[in-house]
mmCIF file of C-alpha atoms and ligand atoms in Angstrom:
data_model
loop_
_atom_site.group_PDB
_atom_site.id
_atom_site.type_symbol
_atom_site.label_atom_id
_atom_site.label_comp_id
_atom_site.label_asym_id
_atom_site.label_seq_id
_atom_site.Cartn_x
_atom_site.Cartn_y
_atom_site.Cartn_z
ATOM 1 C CA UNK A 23 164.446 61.504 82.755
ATOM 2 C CA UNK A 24 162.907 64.670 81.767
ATOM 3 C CA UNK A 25 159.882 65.124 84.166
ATOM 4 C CA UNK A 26 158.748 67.911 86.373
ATOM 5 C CA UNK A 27 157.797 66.649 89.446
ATOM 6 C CA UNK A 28 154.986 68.485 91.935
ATOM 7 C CA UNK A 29 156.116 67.349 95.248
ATOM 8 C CA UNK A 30 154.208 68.082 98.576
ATOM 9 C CA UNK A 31 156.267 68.964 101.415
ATOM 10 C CA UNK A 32 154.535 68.827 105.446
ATOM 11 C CA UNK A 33 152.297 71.392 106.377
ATOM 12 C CA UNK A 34 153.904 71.411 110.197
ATOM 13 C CA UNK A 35 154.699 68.028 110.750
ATOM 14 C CA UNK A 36 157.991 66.924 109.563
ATOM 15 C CA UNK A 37 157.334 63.308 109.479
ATOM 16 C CA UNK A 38 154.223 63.784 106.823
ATOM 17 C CA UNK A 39 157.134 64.005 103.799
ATOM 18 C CA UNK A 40 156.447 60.689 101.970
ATOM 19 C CA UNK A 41 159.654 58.131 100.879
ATOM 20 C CA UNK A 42 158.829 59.013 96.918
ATOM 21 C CA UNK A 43 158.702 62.322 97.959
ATOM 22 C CA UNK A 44 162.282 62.062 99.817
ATOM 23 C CA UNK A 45 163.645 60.065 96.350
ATOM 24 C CA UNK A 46 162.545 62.550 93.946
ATOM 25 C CA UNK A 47 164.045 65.550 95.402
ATOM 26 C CA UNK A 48 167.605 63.577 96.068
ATOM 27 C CA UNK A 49 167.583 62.755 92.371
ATOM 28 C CA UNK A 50 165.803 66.093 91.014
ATOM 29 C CA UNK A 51 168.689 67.861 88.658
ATOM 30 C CA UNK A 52 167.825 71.237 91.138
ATOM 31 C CA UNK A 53 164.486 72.322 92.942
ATOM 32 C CA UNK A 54 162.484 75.227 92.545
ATOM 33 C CA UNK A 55 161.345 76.633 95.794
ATOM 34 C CA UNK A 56 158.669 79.078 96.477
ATOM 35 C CA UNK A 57 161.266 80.303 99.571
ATOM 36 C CA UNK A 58 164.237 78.913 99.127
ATOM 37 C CA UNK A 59 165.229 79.406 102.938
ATOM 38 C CA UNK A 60 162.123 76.949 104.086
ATOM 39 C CA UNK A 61 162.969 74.633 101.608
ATOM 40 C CA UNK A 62 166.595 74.629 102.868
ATOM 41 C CA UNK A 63 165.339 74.130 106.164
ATOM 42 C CA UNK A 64 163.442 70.906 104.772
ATOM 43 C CA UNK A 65 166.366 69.276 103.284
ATOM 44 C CA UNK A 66 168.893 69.378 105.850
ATOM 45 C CA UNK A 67 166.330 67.905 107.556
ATOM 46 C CA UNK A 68 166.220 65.180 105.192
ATOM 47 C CA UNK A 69 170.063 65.356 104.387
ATOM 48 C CA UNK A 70 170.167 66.674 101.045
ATOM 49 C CA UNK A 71 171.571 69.158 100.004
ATOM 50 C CA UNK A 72 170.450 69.988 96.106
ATOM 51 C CA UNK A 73 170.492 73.003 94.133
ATOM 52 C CA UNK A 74 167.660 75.496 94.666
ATOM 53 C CA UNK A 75 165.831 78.193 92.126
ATOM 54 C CA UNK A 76 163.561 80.532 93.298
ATOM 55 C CA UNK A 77 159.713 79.861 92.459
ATOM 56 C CA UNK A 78 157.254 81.872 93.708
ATOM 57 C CA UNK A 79 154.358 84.281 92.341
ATOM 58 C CA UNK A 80 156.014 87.633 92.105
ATOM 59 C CA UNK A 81 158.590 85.897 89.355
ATOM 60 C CA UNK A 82 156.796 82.788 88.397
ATOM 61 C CA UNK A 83 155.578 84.807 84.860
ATOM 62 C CA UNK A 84 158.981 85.707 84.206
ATOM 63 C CA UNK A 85 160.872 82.158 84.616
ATOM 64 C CA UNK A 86 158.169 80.010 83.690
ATOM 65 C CA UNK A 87 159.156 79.735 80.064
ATOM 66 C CA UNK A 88 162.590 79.295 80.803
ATOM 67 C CA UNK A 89 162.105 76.209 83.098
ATOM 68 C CA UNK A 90 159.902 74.713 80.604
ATOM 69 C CA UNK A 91 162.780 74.727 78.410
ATOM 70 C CA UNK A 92 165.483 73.202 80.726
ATOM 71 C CA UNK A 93 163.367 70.460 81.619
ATOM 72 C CA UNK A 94 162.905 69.654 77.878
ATOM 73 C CA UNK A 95 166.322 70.325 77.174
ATOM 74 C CA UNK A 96 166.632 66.721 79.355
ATOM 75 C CA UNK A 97 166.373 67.682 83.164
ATOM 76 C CA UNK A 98 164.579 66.755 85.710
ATOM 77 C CA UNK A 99 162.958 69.571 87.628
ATOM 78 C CA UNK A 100 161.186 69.019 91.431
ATOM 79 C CA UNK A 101 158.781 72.052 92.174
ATOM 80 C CA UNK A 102 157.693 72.387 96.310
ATOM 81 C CA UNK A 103 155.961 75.547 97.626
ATOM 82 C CA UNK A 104 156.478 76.477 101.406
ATOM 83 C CA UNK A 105 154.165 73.608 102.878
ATOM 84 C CA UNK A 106 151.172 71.504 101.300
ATOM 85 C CA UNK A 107 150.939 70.840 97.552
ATOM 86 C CA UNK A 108 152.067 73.191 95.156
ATOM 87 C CA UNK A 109 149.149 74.611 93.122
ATOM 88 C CA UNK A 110 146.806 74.493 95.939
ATOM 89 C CA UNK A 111 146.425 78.042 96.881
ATOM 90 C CA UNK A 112 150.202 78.150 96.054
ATOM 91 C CA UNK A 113 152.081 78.692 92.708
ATOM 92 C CA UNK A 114 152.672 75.567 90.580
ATOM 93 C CA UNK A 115 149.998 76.440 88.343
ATOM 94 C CA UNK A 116 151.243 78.225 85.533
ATOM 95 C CA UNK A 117 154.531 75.878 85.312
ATOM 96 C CA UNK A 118 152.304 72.730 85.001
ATOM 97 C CA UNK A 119 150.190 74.331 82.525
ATOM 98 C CA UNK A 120 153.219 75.477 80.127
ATOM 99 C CA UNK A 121 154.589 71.873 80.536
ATOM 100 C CA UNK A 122 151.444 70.159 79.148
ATOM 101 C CA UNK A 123 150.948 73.061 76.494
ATOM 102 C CA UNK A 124 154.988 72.024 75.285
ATOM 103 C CA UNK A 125 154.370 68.721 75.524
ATOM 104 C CA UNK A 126 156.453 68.198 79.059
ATOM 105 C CA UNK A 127 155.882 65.376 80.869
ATOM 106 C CA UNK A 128 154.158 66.036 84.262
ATOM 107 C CA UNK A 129 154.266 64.120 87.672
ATOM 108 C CA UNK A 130 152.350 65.035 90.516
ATOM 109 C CA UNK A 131 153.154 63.343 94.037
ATOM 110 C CA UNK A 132 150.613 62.653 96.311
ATOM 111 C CA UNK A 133 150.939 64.184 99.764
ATOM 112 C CA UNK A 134 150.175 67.043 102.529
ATOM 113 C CA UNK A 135 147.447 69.436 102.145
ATOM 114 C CA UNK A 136 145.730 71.270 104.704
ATOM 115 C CA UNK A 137 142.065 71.094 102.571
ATOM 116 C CA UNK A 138 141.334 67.218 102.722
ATOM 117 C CA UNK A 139 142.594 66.620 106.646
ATOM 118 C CA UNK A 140 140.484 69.624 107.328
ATOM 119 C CA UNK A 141 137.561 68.079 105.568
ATOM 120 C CA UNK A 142 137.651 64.569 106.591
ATOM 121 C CA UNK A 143 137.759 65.882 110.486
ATOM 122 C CA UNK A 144 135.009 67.822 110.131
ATOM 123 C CA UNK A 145 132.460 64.717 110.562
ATOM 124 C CA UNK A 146 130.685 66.365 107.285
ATOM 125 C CA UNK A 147 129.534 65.027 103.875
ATOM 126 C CA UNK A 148 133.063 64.411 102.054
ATOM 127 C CA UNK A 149 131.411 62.308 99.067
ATOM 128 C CA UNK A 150 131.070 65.823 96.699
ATOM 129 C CA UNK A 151 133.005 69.158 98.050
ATOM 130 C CA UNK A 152 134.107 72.458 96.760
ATOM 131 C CA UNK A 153 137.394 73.757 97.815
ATOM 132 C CA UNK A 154 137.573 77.577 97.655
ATOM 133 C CA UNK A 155 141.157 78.374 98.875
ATOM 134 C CA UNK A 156 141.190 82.050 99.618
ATOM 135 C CA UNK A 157 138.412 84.496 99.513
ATOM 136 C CA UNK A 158 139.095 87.777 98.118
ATOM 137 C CA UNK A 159 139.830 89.891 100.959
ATOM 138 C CA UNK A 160 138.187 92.820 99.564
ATOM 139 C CA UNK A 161 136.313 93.649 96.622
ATOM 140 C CA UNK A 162 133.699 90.998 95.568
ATOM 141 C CA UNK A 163 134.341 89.270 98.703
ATOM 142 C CA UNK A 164 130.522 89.269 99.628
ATOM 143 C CA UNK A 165 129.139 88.792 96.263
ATOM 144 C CA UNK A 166 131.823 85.521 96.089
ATOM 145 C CA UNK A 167 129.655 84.515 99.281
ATOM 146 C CA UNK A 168 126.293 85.266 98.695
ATOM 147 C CA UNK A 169 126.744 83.080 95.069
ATOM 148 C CA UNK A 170 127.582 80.118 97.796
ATOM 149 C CA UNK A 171 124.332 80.512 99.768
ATOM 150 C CA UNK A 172 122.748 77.517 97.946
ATOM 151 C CA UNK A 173 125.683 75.470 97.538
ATOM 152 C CA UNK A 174 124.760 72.206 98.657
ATOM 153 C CA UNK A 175 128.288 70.253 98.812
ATOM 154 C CA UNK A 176 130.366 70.656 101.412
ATOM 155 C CA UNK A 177 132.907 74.289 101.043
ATOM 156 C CA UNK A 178 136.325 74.573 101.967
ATOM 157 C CA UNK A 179 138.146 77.683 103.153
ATOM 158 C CA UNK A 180 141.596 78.787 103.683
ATOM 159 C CA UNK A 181 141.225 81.807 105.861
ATOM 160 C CA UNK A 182 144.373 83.722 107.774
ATOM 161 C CA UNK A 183 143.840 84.203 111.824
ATOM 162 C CA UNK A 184 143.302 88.207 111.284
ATOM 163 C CA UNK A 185 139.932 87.148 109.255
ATOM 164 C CA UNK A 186 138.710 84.094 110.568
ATOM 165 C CA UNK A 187 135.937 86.238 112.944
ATOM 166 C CA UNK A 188 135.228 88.559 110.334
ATOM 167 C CA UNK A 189 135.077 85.479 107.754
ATOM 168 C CA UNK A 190 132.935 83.614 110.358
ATOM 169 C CA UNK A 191 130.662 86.543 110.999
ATOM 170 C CA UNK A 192 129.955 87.118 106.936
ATOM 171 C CA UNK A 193 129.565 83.282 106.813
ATOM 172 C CA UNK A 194 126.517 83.868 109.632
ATOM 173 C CA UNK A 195 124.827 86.724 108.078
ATOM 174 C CA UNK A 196 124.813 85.010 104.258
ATOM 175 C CA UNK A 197 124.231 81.436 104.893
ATOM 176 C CA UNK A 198 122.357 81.862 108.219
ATOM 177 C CA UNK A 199 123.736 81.555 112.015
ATOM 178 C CA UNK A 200 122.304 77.891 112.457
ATOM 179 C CA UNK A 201 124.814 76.497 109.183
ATOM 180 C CA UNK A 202 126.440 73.957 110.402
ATOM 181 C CA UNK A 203 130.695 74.873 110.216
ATOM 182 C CA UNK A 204 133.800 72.905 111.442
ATOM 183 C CA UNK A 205 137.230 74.968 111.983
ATOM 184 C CA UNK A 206 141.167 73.204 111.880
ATOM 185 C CA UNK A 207 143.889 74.969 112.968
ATOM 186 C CA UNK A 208 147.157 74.157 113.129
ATOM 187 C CA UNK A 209 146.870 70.701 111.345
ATOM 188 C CA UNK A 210 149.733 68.406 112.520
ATOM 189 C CA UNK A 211 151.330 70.368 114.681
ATOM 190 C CA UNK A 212 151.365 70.313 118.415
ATOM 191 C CA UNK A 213 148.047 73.097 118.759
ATOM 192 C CA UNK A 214 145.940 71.115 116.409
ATOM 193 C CA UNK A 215 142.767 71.918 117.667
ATOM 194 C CA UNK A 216 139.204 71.491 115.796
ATOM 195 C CA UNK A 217 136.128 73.436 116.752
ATOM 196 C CA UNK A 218 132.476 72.219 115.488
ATOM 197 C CA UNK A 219 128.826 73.561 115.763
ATOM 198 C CA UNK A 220 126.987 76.359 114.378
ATOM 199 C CA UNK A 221 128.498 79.209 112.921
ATOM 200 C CA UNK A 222 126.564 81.426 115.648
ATOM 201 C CA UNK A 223 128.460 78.985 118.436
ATOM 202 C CA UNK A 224 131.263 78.604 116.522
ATOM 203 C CA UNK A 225 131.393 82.512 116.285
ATOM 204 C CA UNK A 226 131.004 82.807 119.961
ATOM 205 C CA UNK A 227 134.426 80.539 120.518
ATOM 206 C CA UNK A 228 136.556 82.445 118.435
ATOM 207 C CA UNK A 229 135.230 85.757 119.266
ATOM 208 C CA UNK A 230 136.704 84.849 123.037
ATOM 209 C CA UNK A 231 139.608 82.779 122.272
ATOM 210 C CA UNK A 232 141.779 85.086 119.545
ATOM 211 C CA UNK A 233 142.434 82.689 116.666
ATOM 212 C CA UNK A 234 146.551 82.050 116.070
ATOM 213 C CA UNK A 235 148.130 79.971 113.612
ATOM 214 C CA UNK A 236 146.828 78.387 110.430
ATOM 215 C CA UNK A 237 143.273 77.644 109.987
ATOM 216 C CA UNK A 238 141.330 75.820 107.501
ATOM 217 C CA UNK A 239 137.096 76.954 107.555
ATOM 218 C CA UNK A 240 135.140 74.047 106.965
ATOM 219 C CA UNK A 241 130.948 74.840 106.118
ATOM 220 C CA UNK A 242 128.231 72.297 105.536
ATOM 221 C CA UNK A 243 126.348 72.945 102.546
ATOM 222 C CA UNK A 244 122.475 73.487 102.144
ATOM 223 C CA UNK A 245 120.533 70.996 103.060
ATOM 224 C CA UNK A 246 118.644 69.335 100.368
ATOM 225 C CA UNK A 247 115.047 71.131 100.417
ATOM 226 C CA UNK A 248 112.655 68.667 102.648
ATOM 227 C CA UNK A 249 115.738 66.795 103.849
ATOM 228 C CA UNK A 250 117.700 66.438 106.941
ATOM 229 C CA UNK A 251 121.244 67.725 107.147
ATOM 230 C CA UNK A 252 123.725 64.716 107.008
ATOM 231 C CA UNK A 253 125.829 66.751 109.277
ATOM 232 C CA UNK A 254 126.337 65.840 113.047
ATOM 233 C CA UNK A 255 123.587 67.468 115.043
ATOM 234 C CA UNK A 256 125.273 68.564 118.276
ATOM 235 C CA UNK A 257 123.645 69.252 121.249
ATOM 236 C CA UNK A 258 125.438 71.956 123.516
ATOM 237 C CA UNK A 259 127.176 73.959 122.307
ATOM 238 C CA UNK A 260 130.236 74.535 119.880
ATOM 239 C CA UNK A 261 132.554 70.762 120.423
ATOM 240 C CA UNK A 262 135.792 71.001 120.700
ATOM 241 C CA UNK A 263 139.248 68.274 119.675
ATOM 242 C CA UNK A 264 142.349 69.165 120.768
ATOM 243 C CA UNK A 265 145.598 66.960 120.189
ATOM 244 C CA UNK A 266 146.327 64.938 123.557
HETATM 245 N N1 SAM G 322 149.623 74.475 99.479
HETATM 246 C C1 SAM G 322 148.985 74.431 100.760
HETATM 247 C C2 SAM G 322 148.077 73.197 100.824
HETATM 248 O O1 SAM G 322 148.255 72.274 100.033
HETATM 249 O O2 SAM G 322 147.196 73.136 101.696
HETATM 250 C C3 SAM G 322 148.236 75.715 101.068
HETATM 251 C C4 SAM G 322 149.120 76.919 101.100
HETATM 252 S S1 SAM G 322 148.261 78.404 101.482
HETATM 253 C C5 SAM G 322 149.461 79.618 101.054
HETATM 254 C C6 SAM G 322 148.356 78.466 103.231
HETATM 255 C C7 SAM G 322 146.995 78.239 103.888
HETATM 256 O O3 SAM G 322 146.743 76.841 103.979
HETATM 257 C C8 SAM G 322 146.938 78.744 105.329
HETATM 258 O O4 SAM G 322 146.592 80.123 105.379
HETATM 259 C C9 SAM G 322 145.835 77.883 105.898
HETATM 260 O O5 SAM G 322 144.572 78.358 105.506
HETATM 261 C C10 SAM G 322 146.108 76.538 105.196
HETATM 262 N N2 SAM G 322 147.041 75.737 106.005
HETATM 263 C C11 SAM G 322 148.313 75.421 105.709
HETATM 264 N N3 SAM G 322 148.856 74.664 106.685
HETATM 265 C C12 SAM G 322 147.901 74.507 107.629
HETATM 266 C C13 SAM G 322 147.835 73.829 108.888
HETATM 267 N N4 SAM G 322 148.873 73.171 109.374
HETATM 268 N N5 SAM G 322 146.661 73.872 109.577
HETATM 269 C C14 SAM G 322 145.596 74.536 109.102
HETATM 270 N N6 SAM G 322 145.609 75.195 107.932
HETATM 271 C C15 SAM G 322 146.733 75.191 107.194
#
């Protein structure tokens, strides 16, 4: 059937690929891959072995139109990105938008993500949350922040290991060193780790221990004015889960 399917692939853990998941992309006509060399990787994993198109953001403007058209033409196209769900700080996007503008039919598989693990570990408020992805590494970077001073949900970061300090520190200085913040890294793999306190304590950890691998930032947000912060209150010092 003509569909194009958004299919989440593990974001370490191999076993987090769901049976649906496994189904579509044995009976997808070909899958477009954000690097076709991961996805490769995935499905021998999985025994399959499918036809794969390039899909990713330096070419996505260029081929997007084209792919609508095959898929209306009567295929049925699976898009995956490197790890997580595509169009969550990944492309996917743009193809999903051109579908519903031409009247494509769109499917979107539930799955991995690095945001909502993240946020349901961190022990805060996951009723209302903003999800923020990446924060521009340079210009309007602070300005981004300051506007999330007040923010009173919950925020959710995706931050590489060569800013999570610097991100940390700006995070301190804008919002205040006593804002609550919970950090994920490595999410289903074997160094899953999750650090919680203060940003000033959480600061502290990651200024000694140099951060590696993938990390997700998690912050509390504002406490309602003359209310308590639903967040845990802990005593000493930053707290620390690490996989057994
Ligand atoms: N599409 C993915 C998703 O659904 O989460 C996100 C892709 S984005 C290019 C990659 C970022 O996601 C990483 O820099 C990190 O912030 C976060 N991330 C991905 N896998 C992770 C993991 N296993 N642990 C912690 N963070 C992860």
């Amino acid at each position: 059937m003509a569909k194009l399917y958004i299919v989440p692939t593990p974001i370490g853990n191999l076993d987090d690929i769901t049976l649906r998941a496994i189904a579509v992309l044995r009976e997808a006509d070909f899958i477009l891959a954000e690097d076709t060399r991961t996805t490769s990787f995935l499905l021998r994993h999985l025994g399959i072995e499918k036809k794969l198109r390039s899909h990713h953001k330096f070419n996505e403007h260029a081929t997007v139109q084209s792919v609508a058209e095959t898929i209306a033409a009567g295929r049925c196209v699976a898009l995956v990105s490197d790890a997580g769900t595509p169009g969550i700080s990944d492309p996917g996007f743009l193809l999903v938008r051109t579908c519903i503008e031409q009247g494509i039919e769109v499917e979107t598989l539930p799955g991995a993500t690095a945001a909502i693990p993240a946020l349901v570990q961190s022990g805060f408020p996951c009723d209302r949350f903003c999800f923020e992805g990446f924060l521009p590494q340079k210009k309007g970077r602070n300005k981004h922040l300051q506007a999330l001073a007040d923010e009173e949900r919950t925020m959710i970061f995706y931050e590489s290991p060569y800013r999570v300090v610097k991100c940390l520190e700006q995070l301190a200085e804008l919002f205040g060193p006593e804002r609550r913040v919970s950090v994920s890294r490595e999410l289903t793999k074997k160094f899953e780790q999750t650090v919680r306190g203060t940003l000033a304590e959480v600061l502290d950890h990651f200024r000694a221990a140099e951060p590696k691998g993938e990390f997700v930032i998690v912050v509390a947000g504002r406490p309602k004015p003359g209310r308590r912060s639903e967040c845990l209150e802990e005593a000493d010092g930053p707290q620390e889960n690490r996989k057994q």
